[in-house]
CSV table of C-alpha atoms in Angstrom, one decimal:
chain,number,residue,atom,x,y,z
A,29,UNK,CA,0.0,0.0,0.0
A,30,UNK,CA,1.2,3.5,-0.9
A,31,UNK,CA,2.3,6.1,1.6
A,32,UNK,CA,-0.5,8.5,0.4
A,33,UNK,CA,-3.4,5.5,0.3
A,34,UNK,CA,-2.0,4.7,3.9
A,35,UNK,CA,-2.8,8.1,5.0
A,36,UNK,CA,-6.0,8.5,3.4
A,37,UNK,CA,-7.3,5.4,4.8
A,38,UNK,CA,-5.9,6.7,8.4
A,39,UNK,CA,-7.8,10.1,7.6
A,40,UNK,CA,-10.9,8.1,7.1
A,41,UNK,CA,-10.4,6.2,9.8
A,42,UNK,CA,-10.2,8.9,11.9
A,43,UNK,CA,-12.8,11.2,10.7
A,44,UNK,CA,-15.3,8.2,11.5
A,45,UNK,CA,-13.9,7.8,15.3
A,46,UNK,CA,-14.0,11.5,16.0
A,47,UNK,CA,-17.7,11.2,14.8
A,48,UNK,CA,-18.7,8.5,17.0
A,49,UNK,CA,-16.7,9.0,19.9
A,50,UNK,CA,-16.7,13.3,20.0
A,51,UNK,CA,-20.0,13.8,18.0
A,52,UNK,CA,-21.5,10.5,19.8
A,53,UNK,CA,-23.3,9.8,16.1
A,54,UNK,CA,-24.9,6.7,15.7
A,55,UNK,CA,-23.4,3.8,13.3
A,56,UNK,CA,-26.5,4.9,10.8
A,57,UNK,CA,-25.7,8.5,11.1
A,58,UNK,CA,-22.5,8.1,10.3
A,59,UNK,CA,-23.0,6.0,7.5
A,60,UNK,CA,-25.2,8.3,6.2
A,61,UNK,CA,-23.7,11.4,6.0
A,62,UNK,CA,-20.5,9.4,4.3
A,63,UNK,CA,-22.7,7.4,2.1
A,64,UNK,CA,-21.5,4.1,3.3
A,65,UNK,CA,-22.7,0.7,4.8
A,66,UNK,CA,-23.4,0.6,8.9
A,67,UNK,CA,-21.0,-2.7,8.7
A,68,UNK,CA,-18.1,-0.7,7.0
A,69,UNK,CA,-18.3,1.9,10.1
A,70,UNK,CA,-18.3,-0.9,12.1
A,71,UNK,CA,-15.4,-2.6,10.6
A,72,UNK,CA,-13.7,0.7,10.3
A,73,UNK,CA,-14.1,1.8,14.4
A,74,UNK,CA,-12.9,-1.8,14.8
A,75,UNK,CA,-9.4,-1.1,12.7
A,76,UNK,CA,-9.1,2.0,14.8
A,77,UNK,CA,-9.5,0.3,18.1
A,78,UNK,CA,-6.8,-2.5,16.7
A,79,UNK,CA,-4.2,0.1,15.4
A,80,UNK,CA,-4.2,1.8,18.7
A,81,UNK,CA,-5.2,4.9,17.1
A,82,UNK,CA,-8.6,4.6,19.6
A,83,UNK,CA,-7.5,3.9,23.1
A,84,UNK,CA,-10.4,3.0,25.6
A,85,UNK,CA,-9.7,3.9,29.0
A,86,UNK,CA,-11.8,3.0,32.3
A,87,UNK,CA,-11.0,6.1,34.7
A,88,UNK,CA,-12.8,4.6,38.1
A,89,UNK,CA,-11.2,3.6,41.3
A,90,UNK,CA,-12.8,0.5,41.2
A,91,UNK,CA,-11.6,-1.0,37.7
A,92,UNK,CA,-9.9,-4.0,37.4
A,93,UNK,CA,-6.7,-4.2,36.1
A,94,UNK,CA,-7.0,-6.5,32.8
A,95,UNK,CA,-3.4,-6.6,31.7
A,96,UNK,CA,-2.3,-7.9,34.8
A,97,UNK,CA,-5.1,-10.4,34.4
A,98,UNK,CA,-3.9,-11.6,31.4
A,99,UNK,CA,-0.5,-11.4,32.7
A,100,UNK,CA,-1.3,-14.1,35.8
A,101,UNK,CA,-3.4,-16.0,33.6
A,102,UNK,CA,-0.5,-16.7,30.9
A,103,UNK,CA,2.5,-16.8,33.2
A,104,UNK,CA,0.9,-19.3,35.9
A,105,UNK,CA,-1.9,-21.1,33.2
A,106,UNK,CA,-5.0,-20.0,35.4
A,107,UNK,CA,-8.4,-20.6,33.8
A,108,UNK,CA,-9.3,-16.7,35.5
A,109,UNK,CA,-7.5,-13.7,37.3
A,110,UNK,CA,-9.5,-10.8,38.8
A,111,UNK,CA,-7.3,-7.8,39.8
A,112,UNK,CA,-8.7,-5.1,41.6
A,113,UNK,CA,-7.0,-1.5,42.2
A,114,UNK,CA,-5.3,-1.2,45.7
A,115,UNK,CA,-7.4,1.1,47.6
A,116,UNK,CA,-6.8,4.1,50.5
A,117,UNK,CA,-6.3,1.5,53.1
A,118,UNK,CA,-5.6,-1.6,53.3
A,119,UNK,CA,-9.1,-2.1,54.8
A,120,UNK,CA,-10.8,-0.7,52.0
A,121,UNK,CA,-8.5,-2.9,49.8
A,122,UNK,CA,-9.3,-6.0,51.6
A,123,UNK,CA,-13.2,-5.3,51.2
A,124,UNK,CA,-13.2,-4.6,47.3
A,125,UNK,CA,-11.0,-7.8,47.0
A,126,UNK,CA,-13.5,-10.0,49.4
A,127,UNK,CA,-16.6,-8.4,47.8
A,128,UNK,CA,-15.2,-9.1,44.3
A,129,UNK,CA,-14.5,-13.1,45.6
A,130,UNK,CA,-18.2,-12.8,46.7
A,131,UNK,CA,-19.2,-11.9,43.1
A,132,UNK,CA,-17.4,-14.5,41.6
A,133,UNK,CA,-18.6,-16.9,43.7
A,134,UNK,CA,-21.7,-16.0,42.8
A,135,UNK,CA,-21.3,-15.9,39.2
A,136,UNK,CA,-19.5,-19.7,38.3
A,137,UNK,CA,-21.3,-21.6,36.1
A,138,UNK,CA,-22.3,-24.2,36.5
A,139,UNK,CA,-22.9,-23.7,40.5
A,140,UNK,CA,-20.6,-25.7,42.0
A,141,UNK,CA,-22.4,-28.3,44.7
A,142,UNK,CA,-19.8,-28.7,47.3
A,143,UNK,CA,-17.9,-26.0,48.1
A,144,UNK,CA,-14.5,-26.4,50.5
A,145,UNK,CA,-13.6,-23.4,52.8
A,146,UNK,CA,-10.1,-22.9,54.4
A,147,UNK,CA,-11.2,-20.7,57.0
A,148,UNK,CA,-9.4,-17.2,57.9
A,149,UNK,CA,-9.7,-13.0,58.1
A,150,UNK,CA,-10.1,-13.2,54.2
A,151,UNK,CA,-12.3,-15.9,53.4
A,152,UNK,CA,-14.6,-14.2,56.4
A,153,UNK,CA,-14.7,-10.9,54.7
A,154,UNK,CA,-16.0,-12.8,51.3
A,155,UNK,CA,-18.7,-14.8,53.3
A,156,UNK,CA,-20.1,-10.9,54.5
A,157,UNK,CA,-20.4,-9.8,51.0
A,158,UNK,CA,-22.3,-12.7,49.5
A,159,UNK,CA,-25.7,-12.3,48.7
A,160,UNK,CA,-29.1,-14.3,49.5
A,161,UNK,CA,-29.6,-17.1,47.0
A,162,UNK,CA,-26.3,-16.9,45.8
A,163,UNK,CA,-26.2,-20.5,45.5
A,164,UNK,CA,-29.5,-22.8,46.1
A,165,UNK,CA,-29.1,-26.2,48.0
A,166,UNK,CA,-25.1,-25.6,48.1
A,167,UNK,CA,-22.9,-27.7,50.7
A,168,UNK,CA,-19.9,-25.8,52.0
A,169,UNK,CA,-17.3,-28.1,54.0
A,170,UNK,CA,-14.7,-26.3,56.6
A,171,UNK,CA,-11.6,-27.8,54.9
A,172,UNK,CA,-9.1,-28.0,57.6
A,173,UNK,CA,-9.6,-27.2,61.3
A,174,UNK,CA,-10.0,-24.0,63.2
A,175,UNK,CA,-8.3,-21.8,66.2
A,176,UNK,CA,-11.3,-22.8,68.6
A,177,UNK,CA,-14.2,-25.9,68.3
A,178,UNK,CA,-17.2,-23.9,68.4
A,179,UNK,CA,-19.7,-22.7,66.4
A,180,UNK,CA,-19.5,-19.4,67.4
A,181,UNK,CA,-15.8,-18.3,65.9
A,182,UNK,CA,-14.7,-16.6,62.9
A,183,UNK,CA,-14.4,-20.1,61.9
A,184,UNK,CA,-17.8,-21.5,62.3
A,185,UNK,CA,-19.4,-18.0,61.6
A,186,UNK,CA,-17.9,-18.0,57.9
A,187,UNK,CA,-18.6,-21.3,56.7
A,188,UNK,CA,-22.4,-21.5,58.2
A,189,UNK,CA,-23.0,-17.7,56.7
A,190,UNK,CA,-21.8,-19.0,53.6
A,191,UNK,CA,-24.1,-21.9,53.5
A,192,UNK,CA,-27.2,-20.2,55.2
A,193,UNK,CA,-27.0,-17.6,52.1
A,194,UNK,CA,-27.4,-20.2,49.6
A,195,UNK,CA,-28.9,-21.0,50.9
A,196,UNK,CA,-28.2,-24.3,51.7
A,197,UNK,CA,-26.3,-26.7,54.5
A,198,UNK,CA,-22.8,-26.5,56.2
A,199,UNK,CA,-20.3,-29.2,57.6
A,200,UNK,CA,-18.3,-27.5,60.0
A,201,UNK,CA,-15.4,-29.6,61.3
A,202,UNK,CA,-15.3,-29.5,65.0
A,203,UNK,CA,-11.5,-29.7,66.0
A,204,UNK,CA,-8.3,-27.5,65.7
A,205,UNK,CA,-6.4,-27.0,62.9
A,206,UNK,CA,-3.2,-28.4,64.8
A,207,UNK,CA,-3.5,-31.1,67.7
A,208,UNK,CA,-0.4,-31.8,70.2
A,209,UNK,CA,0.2,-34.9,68.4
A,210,UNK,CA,0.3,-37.1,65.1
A,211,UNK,CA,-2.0,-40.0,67.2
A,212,UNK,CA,-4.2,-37.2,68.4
A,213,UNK,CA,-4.6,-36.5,64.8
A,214,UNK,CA,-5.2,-39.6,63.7
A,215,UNK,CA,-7.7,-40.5,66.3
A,216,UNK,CA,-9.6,-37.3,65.6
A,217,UNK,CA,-9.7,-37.9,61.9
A,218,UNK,CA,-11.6,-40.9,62.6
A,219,UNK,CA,-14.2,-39.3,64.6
A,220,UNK,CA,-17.5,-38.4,62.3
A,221,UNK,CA,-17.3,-35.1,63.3
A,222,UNK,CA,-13.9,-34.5,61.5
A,223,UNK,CA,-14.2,-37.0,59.2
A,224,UNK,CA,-17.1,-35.8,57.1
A,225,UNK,CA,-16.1,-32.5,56.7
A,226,UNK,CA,-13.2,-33.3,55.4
A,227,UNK,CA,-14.3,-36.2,53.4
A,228,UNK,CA,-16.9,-33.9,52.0
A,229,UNK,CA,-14.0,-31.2,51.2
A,230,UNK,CA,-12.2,-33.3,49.1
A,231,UNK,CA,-14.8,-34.4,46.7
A,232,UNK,CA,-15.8,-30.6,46.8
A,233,UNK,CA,-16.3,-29.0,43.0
A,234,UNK,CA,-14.7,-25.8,43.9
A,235,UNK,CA,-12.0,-25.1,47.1
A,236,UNK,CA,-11.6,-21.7,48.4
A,237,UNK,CA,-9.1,-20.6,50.6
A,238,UNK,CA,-6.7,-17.6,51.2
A,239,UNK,CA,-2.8,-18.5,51.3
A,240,UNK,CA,-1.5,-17.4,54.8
A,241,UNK,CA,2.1,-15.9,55.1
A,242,UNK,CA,4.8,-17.5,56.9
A,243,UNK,CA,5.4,-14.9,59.9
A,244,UNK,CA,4.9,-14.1,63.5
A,245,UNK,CA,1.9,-12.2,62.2
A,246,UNK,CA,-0.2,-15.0,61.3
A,247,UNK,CA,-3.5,-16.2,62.8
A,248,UNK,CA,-2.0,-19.2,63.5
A,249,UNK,CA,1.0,-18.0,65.8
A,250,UNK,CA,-1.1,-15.7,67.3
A,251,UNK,CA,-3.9,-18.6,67.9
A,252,UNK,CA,-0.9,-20.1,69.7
A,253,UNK,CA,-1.1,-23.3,67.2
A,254,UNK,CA,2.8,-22.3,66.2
A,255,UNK,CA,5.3,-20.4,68.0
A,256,UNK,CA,7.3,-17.9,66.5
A,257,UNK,CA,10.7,-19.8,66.9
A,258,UNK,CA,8.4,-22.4,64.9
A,259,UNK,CA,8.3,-19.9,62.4
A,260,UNK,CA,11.8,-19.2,62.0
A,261,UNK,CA,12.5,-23.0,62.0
A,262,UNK,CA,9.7,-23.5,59.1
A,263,UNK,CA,10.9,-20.4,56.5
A,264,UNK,CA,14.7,-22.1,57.4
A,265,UNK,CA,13.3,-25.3,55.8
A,266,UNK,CA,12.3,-23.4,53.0
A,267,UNK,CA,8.3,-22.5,54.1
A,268,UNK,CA,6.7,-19.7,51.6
A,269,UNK,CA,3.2,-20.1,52.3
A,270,UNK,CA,0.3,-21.7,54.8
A,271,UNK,CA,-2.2,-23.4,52.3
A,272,UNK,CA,-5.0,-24.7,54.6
A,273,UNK,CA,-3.0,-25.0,57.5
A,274,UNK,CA,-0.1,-26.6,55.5
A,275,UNK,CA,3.5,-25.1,55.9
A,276,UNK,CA,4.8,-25.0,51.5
A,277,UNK,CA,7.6,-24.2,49.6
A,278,UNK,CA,7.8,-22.4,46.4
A,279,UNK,CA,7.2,-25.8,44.5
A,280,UNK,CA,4.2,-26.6,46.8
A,281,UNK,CA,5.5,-29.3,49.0
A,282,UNK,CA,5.2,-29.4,52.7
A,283,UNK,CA,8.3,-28.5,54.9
A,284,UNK,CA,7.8,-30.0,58.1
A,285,UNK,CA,5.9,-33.7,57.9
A,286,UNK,CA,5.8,-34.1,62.0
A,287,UNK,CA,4.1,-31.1,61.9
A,288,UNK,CA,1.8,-31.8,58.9
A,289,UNK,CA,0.7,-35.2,60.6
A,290,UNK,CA,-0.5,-33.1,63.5
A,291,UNK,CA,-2.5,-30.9,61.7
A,292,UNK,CA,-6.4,-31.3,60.8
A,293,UNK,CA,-7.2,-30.6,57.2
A,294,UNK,CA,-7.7,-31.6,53.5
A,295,UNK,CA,-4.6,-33.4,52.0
A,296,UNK,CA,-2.7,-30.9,50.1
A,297,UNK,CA,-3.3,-32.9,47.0
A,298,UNK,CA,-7.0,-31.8,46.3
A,299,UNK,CA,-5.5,-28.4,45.8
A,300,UNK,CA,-2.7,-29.5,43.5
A,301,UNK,CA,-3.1,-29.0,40.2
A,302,UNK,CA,-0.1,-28.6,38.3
A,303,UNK,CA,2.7,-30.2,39.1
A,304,UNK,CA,6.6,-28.5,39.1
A,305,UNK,CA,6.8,-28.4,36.0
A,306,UNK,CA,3.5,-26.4,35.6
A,307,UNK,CA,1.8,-29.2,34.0
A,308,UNK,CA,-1.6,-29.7,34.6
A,309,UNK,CA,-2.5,-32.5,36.9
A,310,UNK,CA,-5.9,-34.3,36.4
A,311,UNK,CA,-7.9,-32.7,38.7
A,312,UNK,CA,-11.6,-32.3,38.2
A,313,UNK,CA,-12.2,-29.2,40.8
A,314,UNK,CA,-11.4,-25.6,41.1
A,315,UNK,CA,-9.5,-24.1,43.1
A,316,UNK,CA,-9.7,-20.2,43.5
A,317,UNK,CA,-7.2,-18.6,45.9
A,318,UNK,CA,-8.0,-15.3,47.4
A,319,UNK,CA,-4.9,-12.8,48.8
A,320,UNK,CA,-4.7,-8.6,50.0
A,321,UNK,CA,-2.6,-6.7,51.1
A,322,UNK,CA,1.4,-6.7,50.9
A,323,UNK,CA,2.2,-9.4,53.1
A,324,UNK,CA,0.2,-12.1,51.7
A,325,UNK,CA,2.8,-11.6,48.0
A,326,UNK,CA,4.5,-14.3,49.2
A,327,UNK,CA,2.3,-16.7,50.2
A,328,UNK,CA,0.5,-15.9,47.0
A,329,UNK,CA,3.7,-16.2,44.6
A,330,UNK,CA,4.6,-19.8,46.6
A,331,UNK,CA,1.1,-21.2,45.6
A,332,UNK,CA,0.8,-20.0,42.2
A,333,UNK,CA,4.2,-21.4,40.8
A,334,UNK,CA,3.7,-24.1,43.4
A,335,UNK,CA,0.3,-24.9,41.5
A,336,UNK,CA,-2.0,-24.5,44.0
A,337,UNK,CA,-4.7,-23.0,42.7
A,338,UNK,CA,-6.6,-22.6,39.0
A,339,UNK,CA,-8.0,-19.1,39.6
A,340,UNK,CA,-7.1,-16.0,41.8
A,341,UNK,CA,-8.9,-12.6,43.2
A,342,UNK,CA,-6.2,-10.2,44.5
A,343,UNK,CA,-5.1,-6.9,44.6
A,344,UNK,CA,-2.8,-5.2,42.0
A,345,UNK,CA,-0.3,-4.8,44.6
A,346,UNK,CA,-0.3,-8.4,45.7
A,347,UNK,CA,-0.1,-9.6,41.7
A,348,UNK,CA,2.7,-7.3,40.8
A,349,UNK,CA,4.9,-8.7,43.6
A,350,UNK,CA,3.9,-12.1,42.9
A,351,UNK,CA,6.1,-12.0,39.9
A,352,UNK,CA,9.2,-11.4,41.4
């Protein structure tokens, strides 16, 4: 094509944009007044949205950030990312990320049946933001255990919410997420209460948890569950991440096995599903990890390459650093 065709076909093409974007005339309008076809305006706003010439820009606090979307999804092979803008507080951050969870919760198709909940701060803020009906005759399973036994915890409160809003019925597992010992464990694992739960949790169509990062910070150290000289000893064997109560390193393998056989929740492997060589594993469920604010880059990082999830919510801050 000739320099000066180039730039008459450029002039055209912008002479239609500025009419529909700064004159706001219709497809028929504008095909009227330059005696042409509504499908060649079409094609022609098209080419100017391709070449760049027409930029579309979403100027709101609240828009999601779609290249680095499409960034998680092609570095870590997710089926879905959804990035939301960090916000004037980390509170305010942690509620668009949780209410955003909520949405997409509410919005998989088809409805998953069983759903598995790791509990924790994160997971509880998604439970307030879900609506009524968000997911008729649903069963939601506590997936590993909590800092206290009753039903009246942050534990207990987010999984039965979640249920009751369905609405439909929730199996709450009734011991804490780390016993004093692996026979302990073992024993309690047998008793119904524990059992279905977790048996429920790992046939579970879609897990949802929030990975936890490995510091004195945690819910778990300050649950008294692990010390923080535990800590120190679990990042020197190479811990990145608490998935579901389970101390990982970047490829996704527990760190400390004593201390895995003492704690109370879904096997690791119903989260796994690629292995360390990113390869998808064949596993039938989904498994959407949820993560704000700074500290929680980490933890999220570690369970993404570690392939530990198929889908993520976050903040933009949390999926820059996640890359690094």
């Amino acid at each position: 094509m000739s320099n000066r065709r180039r730039a008459n076909q450029d002039e055209e093409i912008l002479h239609v944009a500025e009419m529909y974007y700064f004159e706001q005339m219709t497809h028929a309008a504008i095909a009227q007044r330059l005696s042409m076809s509504r499908w060649t305006v079409g094609r022609i706003l098209e080419e100017a949205r391709r070449t760049g010439m027409v930029k579309i820009t979403i100027d709101h606090p609240l828009a999601r950030h779609h290249r680095l979307e499409t960034k998680l999804v092609d570095t870590f092979g997710l089926q879905s990312a959804v990035v939301v803008p960090v916000q004037a507080s980390d509170e305010l951050t942690v509620e668009l990320v949780a209410r955003m969870a909520a949405q997409r919760l509410s919005e998989w198709r088809p409805p998953p049946q069983v759903v598995a909940v790791s509990w924790g701060r994160t997971t509880a803020h998604v439970a307030q933001h879900l609506g009524s009906g968000w997911n008729p005759d649903v069963v939601v399973a506590q997936a590993n255990g909590g800092v206290a036994v009753t039903r009246n915890d942050l534990v207990g409160r987010s999984v039965v919410r979640m249920a009751e809003l369905g609405p439909g019925r929730s199996l709450t597992l009734q011991a804490p997420t780390i016993v004093e010992s692996a026979d302990l464990g073992d024993m309690l694992r047998e008793d119904v209460s524990v059992s279905r739960p977790l048996e429920a949790a790992r046939k579970a169509d879609l897990v949802v948890y929030s990975p936890g990062a490995v510091s004195t910070d945690s819910i778990l150290v300050t649950a008294g569950h692990v010390t923080a000289e535990g800590i120190e000893k679990l990042r020197s064997k190479g811990a990145r991440a608490d998935v579901m109560s389970h101390y990982v390193d970047v490829h996704g393998h527990v760190v400390d096995e004593e201390l895995d056989s003492r704690t109370i929740s879904v096997d690791l492997d119903c989260v796994k599903v690629r292995d360390g060589e990113g390869h998808s594993l064949p596993c039938a469920r989904t498994v959407l990890a949820i993560a704000s604010g700074a500290e929680k880059a980490e933890a999220l990082g570690t369970a993404l390459r570690g392939g530990l999830c198929t889908d993520v919510v976050v903040d933009a801050n949390v999926a820059e650093r996640a890359f690094q």
